XYZ file of C-alpha atoms in Angstrom:
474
model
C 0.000 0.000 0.000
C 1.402 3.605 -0.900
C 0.680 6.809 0.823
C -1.098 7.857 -2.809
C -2.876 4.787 -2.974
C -4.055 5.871 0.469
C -5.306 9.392 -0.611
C -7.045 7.512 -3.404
C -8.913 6.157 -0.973
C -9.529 9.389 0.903
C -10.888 10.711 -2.232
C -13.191 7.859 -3.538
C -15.057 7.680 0.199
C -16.428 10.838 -0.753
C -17.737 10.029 -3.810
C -17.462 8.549 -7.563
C -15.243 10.542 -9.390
C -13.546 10.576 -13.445
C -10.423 9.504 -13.914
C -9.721 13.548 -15.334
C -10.791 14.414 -11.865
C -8.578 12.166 -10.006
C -5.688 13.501 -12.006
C -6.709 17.077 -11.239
C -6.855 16.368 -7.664
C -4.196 14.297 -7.381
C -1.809 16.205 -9.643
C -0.377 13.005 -11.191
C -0.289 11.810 -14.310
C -2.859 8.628 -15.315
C -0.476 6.245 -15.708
C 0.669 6.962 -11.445
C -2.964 6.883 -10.454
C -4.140 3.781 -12.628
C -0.880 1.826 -10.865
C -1.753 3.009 -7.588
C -5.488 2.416 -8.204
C -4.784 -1.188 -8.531
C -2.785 -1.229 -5.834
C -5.779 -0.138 -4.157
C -7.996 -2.220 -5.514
C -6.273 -4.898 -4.604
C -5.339 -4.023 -0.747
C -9.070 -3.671 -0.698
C -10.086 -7.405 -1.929
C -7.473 -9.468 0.172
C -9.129 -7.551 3.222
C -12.575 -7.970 1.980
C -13.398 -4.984 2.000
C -14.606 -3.689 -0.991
C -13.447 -3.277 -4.865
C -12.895 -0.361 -7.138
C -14.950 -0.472 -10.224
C -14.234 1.574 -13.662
C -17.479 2.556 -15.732
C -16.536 4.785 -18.254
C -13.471 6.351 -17.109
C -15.753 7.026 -13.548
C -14.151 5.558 -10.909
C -16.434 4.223 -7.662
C -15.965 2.704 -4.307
C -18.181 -0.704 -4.534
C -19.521 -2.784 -1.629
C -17.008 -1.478 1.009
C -18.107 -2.159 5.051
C -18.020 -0.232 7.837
C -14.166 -1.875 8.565
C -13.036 0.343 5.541
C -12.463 3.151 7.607
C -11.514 1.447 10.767
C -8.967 -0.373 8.022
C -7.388 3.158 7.535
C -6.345 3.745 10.838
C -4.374 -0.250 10.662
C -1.960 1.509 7.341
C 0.797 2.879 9.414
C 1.689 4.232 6.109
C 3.477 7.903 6.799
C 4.758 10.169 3.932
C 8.054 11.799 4.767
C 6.287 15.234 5.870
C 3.715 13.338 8.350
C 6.958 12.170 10.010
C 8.600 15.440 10.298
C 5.176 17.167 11.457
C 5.373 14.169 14.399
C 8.695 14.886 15.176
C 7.954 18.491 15.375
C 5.032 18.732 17.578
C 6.603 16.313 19.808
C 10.370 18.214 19.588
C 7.993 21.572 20.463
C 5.745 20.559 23.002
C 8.779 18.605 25.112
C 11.500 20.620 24.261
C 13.562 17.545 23.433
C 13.423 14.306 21.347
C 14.592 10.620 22.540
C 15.565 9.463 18.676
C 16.280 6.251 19.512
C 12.726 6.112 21.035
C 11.122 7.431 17.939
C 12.840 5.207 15.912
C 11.054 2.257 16.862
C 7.649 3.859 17.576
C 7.793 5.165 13.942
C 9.636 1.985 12.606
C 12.191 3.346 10.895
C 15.825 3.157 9.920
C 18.214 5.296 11.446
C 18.882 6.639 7.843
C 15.338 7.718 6.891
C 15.087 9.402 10.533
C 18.543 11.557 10.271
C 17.322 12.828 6.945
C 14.225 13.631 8.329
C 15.786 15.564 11.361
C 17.869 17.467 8.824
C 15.189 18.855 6.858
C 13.211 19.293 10.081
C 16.466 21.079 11.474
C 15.922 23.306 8.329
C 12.738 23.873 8.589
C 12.325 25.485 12.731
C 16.049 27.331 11.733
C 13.990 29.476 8.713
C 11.504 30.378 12.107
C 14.033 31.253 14.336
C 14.518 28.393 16.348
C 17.481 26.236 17.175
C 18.018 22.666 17.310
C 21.105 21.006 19.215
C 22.041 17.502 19.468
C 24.009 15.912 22.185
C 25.346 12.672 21.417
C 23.661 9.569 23.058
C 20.837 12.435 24.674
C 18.815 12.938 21.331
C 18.295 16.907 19.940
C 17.366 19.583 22.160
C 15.630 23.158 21.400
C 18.656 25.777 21.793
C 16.795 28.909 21.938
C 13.102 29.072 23.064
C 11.282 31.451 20.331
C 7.605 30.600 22.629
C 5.101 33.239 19.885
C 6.742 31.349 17.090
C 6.828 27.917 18.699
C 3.097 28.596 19.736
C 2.249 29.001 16.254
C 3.952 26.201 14.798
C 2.581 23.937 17.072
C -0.805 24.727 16.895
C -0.348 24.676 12.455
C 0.683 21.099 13.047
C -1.880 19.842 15.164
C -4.456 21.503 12.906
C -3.947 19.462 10.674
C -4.100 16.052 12.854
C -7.628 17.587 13.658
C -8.454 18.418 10.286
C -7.423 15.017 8.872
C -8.750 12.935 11.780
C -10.557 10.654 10.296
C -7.644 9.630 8.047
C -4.760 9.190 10.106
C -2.729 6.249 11.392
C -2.534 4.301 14.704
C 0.637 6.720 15.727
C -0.800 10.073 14.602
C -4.084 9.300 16.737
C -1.715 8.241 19.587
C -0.077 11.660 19.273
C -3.034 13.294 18.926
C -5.031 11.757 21.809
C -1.776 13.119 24.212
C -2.781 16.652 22.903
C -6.586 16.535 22.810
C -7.079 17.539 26.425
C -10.423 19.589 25.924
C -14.260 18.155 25.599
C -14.821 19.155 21.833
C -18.665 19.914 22.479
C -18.001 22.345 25.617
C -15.439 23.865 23.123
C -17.735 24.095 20.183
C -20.622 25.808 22.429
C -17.479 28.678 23.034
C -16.721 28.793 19.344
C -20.276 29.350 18.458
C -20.922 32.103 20.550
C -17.776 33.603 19.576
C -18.671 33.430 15.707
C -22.150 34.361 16.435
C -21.010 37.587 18.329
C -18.609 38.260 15.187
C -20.260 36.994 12.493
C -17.133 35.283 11.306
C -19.049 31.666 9.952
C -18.080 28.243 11.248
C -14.778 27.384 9.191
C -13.296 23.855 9.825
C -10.254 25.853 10.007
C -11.141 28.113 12.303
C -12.587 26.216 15.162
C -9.355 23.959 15.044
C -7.212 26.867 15.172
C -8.545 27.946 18.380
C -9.079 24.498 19.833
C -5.170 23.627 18.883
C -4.083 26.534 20.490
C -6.475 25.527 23.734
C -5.034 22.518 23.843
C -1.458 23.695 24.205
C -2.734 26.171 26.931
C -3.485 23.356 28.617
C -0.217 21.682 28.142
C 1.905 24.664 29.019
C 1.708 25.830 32.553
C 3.449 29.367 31.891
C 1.165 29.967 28.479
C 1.681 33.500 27.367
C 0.327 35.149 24.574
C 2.494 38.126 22.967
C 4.015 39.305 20.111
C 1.649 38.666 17.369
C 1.757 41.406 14.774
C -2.121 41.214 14.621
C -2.302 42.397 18.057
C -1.132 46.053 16.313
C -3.750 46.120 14.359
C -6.020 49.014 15.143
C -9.196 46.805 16.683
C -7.643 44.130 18.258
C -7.657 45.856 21.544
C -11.572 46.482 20.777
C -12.483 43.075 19.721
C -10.357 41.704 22.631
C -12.879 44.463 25.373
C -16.148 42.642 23.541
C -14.216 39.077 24.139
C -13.738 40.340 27.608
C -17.495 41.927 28.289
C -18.633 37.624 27.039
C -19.148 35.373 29.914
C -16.589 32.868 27.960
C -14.527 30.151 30.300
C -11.446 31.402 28.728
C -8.028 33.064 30.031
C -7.356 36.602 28.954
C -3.855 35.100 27.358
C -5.888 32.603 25.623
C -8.470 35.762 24.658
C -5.705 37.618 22.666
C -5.012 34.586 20.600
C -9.008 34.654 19.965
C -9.029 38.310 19.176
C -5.916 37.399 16.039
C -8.068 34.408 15.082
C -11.194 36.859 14.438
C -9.155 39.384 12.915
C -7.934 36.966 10.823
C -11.390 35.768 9.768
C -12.545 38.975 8.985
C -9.712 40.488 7.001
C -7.065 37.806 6.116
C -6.703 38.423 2.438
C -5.539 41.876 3.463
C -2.990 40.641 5.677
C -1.552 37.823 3.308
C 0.064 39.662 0.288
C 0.155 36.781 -1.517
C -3.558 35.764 -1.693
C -4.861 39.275 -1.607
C -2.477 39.807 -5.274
C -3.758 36.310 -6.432
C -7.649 37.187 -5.853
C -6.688 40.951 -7.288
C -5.751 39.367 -10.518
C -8.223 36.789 -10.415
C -10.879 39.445 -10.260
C -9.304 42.162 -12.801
C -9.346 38.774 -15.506
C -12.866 38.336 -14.628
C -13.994 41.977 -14.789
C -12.405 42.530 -18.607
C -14.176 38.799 -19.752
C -17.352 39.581 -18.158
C -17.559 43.358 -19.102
C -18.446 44.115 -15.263
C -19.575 47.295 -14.186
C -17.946 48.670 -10.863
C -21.461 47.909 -8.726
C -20.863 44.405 -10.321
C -17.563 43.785 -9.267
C -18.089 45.070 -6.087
C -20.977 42.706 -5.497
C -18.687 39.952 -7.396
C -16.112 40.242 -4.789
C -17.964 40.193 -1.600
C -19.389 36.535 -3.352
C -16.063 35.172 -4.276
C -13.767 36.320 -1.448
C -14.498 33.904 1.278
C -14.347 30.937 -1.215
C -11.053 31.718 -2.362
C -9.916 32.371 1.068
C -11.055 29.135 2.028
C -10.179 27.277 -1.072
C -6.392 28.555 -0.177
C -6.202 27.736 3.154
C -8.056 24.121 2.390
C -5.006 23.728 -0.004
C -2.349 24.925 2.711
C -4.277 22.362 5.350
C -4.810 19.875 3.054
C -8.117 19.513 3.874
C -10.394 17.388 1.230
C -13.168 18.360 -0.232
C -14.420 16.390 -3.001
C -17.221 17.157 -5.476
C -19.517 14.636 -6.779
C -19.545 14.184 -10.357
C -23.058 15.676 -11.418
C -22.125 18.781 -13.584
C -22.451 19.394 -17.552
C -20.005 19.133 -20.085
C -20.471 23.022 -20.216
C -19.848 23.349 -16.310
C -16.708 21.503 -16.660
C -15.280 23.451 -19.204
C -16.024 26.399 -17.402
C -14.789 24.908 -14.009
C -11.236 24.430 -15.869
C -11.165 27.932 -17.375
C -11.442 28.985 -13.936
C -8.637 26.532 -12.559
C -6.345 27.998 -15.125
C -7.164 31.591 -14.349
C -6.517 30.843 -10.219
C -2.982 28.845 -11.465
C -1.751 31.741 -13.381
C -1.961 34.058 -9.893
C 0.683 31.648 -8.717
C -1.403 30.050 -5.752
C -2.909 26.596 -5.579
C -6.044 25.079 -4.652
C -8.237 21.939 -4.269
C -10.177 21.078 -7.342
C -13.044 20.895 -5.756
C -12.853 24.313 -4.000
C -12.053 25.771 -7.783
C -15.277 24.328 -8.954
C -16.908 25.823 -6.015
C -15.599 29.328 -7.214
C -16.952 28.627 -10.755
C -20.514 27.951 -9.170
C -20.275 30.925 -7.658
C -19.374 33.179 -10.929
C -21.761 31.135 -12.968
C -24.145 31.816 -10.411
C -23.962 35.612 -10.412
C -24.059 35.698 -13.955
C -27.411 33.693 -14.266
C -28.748 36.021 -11.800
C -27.281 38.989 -14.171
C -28.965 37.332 -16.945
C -32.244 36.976 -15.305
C -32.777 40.576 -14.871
C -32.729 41.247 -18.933
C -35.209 40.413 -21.143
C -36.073 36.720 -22.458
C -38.038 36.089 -25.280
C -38.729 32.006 -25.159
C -41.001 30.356 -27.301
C -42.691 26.794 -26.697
C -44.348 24.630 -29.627
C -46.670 22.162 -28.244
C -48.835 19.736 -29.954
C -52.054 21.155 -28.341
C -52.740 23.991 -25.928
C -56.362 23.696 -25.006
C -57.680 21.825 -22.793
C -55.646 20.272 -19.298
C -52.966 20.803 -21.395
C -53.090 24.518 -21.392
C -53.388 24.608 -17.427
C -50.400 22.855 -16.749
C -48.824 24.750 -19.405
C -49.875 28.237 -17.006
C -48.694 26.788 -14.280
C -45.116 25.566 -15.484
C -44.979 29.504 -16.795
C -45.747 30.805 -13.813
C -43.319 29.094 -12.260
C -40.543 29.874 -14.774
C -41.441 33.687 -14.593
C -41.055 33.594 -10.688
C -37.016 33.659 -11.744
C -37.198 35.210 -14.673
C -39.345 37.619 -14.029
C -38.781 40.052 -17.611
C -39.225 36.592 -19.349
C -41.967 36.897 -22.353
C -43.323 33.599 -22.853
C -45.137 32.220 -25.877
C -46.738 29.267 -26.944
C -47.580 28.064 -30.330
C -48.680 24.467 -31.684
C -46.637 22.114 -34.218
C -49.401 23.420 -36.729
C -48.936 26.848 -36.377
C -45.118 26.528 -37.236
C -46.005 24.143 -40.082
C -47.935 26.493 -41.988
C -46.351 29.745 -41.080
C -47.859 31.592 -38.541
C -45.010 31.317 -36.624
C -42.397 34.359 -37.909
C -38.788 35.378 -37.237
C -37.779 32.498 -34.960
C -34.706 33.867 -34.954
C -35.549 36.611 -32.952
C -36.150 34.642 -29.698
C -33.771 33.474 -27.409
C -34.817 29.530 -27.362
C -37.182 27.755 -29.125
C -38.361 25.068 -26.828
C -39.909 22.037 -28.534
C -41.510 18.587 -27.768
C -40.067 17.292 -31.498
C -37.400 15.594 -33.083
C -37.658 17.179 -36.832
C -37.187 21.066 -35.107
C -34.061 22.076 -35.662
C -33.550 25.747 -35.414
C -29.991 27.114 -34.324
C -31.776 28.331 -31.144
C -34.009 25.035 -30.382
C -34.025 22.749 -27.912
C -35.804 19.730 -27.910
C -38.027 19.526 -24.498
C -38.981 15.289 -22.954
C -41.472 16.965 -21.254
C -42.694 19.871 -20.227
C -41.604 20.387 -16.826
C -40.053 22.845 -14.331
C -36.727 21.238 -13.954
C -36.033 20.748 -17.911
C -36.604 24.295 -18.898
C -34.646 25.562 -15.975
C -31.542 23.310 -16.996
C -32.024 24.601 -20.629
C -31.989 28.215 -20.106
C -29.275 27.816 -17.757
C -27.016 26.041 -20.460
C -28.105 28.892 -22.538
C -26.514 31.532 -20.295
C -23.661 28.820 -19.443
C -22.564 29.155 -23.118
C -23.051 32.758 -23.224
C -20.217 33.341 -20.398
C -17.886 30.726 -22.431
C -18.152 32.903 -25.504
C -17.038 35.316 -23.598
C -13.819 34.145 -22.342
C -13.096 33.133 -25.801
C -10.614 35.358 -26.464
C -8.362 34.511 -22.544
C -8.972 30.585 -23.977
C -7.209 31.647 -27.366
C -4.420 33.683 -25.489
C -3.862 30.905 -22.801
């Protein structure tokens, strides 16, 4: 079993997904993920517990039990970073590491842990921090950096939290050492907080603040100081609200809060790389879309939480995978969009990018809907119960597009020319085969849910034309 084969697995629990998908989320080439799919596949079917089935280039998860995930927690399998993280928090938190110890807890050579050390040695010296080693006493921290240390701690367990449900037998050990708090007492906190602030319930967020709680309570002398967020001109007023709360909290533990919601509220200001990512990001969409400045303005308060989120899911690894359920059209437009966030030099989950695209697509329907539509329906008969459940269905259609101009017309009526200038309407909806206008669509039935996905694609195509000319230049 291999640690990709293992994220395969992450990935499929959550859904069936194309093998395009897989490479996009993976960033592998096919030929890596088809080996490491049967690798998989196989793991899977000398445990009996489940198989890996391939219907049309659509990868599912088939007849797996509820051991599957149990099973996950049994592959002591640990990439080269989840050993260095270990070593870390446990170098951090005691100050000290017995190597020969966490040699065989970890079960591995003295080679593969020296390298390990070195680029972990690397890694704390960049923040400031010191590592010694004394022979035959393991490595020691040489200069105690505690704001610094503090924060690299509570980034590593993070992302134990965060990936809980995936990690090995030694990870959860770890982890269970740390987790000193009841998580529902804690959440009750965090809601109020977010409530008080209106910064949302992010994944990231609450594990932020319970990481740093739980190294409160694993540090008898916690103090919190030093942050450059606590110069920022309201910290010292959100940190009087957190104060005026009836929270079970300590006021050291309170400025760390106060960063965390400062953080929430304005973080693509205070990282310059994401805030010049989603500036470019934006500008690109503006000239494709033609936006005017009330557009953007509305654009951005839409799109800048998701691509806050979708950057820091990417940092955290933190999964989140789409089921397969969109259009051809939606998937072109999804990778238009992946390309666009790529060329602004940050990375994200695929799934969060098609998130993003749901979100432009969305606004642009919605820009849509407020201009005039001129749709035309051509029925085989219109009186009778027909014609009712024809008013209804247009009632319903002008509820969301409400400058829509409807009309109906039979096969007859086209047939012998009453009908003129089809052109001039924006679909021609139709319940037969032999209508075949550039603007026609042929309808199953008349329902609700068809038309809806029809005009939709209409608009979808409209917003590709448009980026025409960036798909040429790129």
């Amino acid at each position: 079993m291999t640690n990709t084969a293992k994220i395969l697995l992450k990935i499929l629990l959550n859904g069936n997904l194309h093998q395009n998908d897989l490479e996009r989320y993976l960033d592998l080439d096919l030929n890596s993920i088809k080996k490491n799919l049967k690798i998989l596949d196989n793991y899977l079917l000398s445990n009996r517990l489940g198989t890996i089935k391939r219907y049309k280039d659509i990868y599912t998860l088939e007849k797996f039990n509820k051991n599957l995930i149990i099973s996950l927690v049994e592959l002591d399998i640990l990439s080269s970073k989840d050993r260095q993280d270990i070593l870390c928090i446990k170098l951090l938190l005691n100050g000290k590491l017995n190597l020969e110890k966490i040699k065989e807890e970890l079960n591995i050579s003295r080679t593969t842990l020296q390298k390990d050390l070195k680029d972990l040695k690397e890694y704390l010296k960049q923040s400031g921090i010191e590592v010694e080693s004394k022979h035959f006493k393991g490595i020691f921290i040489q200069r105690n950096q505690s704001v610094i240390i503090k924060h690299i701690l509570c980034e590593k367990i993070m992302r134990l939290f965060i990936g809980k449900e995936y990690l090995t037998k030694y990870q959860i050990k770890l982890l269970k050492e740390i987790d000193t708090l009841n998580d529902f007492d804690f959440f009750e906190i965090f809601s109020e907080i977010t409530k008080e602030f209106k910064i949302g319930k992010f994944n990231i967020t609450f594990y932020a603040l319970y990481s740093m709680k739980c190294i409160e309570n694993l540090d008898n002398s916690f103090i919190y100081e030093g942050d450059i967020f606590q110069t920022h001109s309201e910290y010292y007023n959100i940190l009087k609200k957190l104060e005026k709360m009836k929270l079970d909290l300590s006021f050291e533990f309170k400025k760390f809060v106060a960063v965390i919601i400062l953080k929430a509220l304005y973080f693509p200001m205070f990282d310059l790389n994401l805030k010049n990512s989603f500036n470019i990001f934006i500008e690109t969409l503006e000239k494709n879309l033609e936006l005017e400045l009330h557009e953007k303005r509305k654009l951005i308060k839409l799109l800048i939480k998701k691509y806050q989120i979708g950057y820091l899911n990417k940092k955290y690894d933190l999964f989140w995978i789409r089921s397969k359920t969109k259009s051809n059209l939606q998937i072109q437009f999804g990778n238009i969009i992946q390309n666009m966030i790529e060329k602004t030099n940050i990375q994200m989950m695929y799934g969060d990018i098609l998130g993003i695209s749901d979100v432009i697509l969305d606004f642009y329907i919605e820009k849509e809907y407020s201009k005039k539509l001129k749709l035309l329906f051509i029925v085989q008969n219109i009186e009778g119960i027909e014609s009712s459940h024809y008013k209804k269905v247009f009632s319903h259609i002008q509820i969301f597009y409400p400058k829509a101009e409807i009309f109906i017309e039979t096969i007859l009526d086209l047939k012998f020319g009453v009908i003129k200038e089809i052109e001039e309407y924006d679909l021609v909806i139709s319940e037969f085969e032999n209508i075949d206008f550039k603007n026609s669509k042929k309808l199953c039935s008349l329902n609700i849910q068809e038309i809806q996905s029809m005009i939709s694609e209409i608009i979808l195509l409209k917003i590709l034309n448009k980026f025409n000319k960036y798909i040429i230049e790129t």
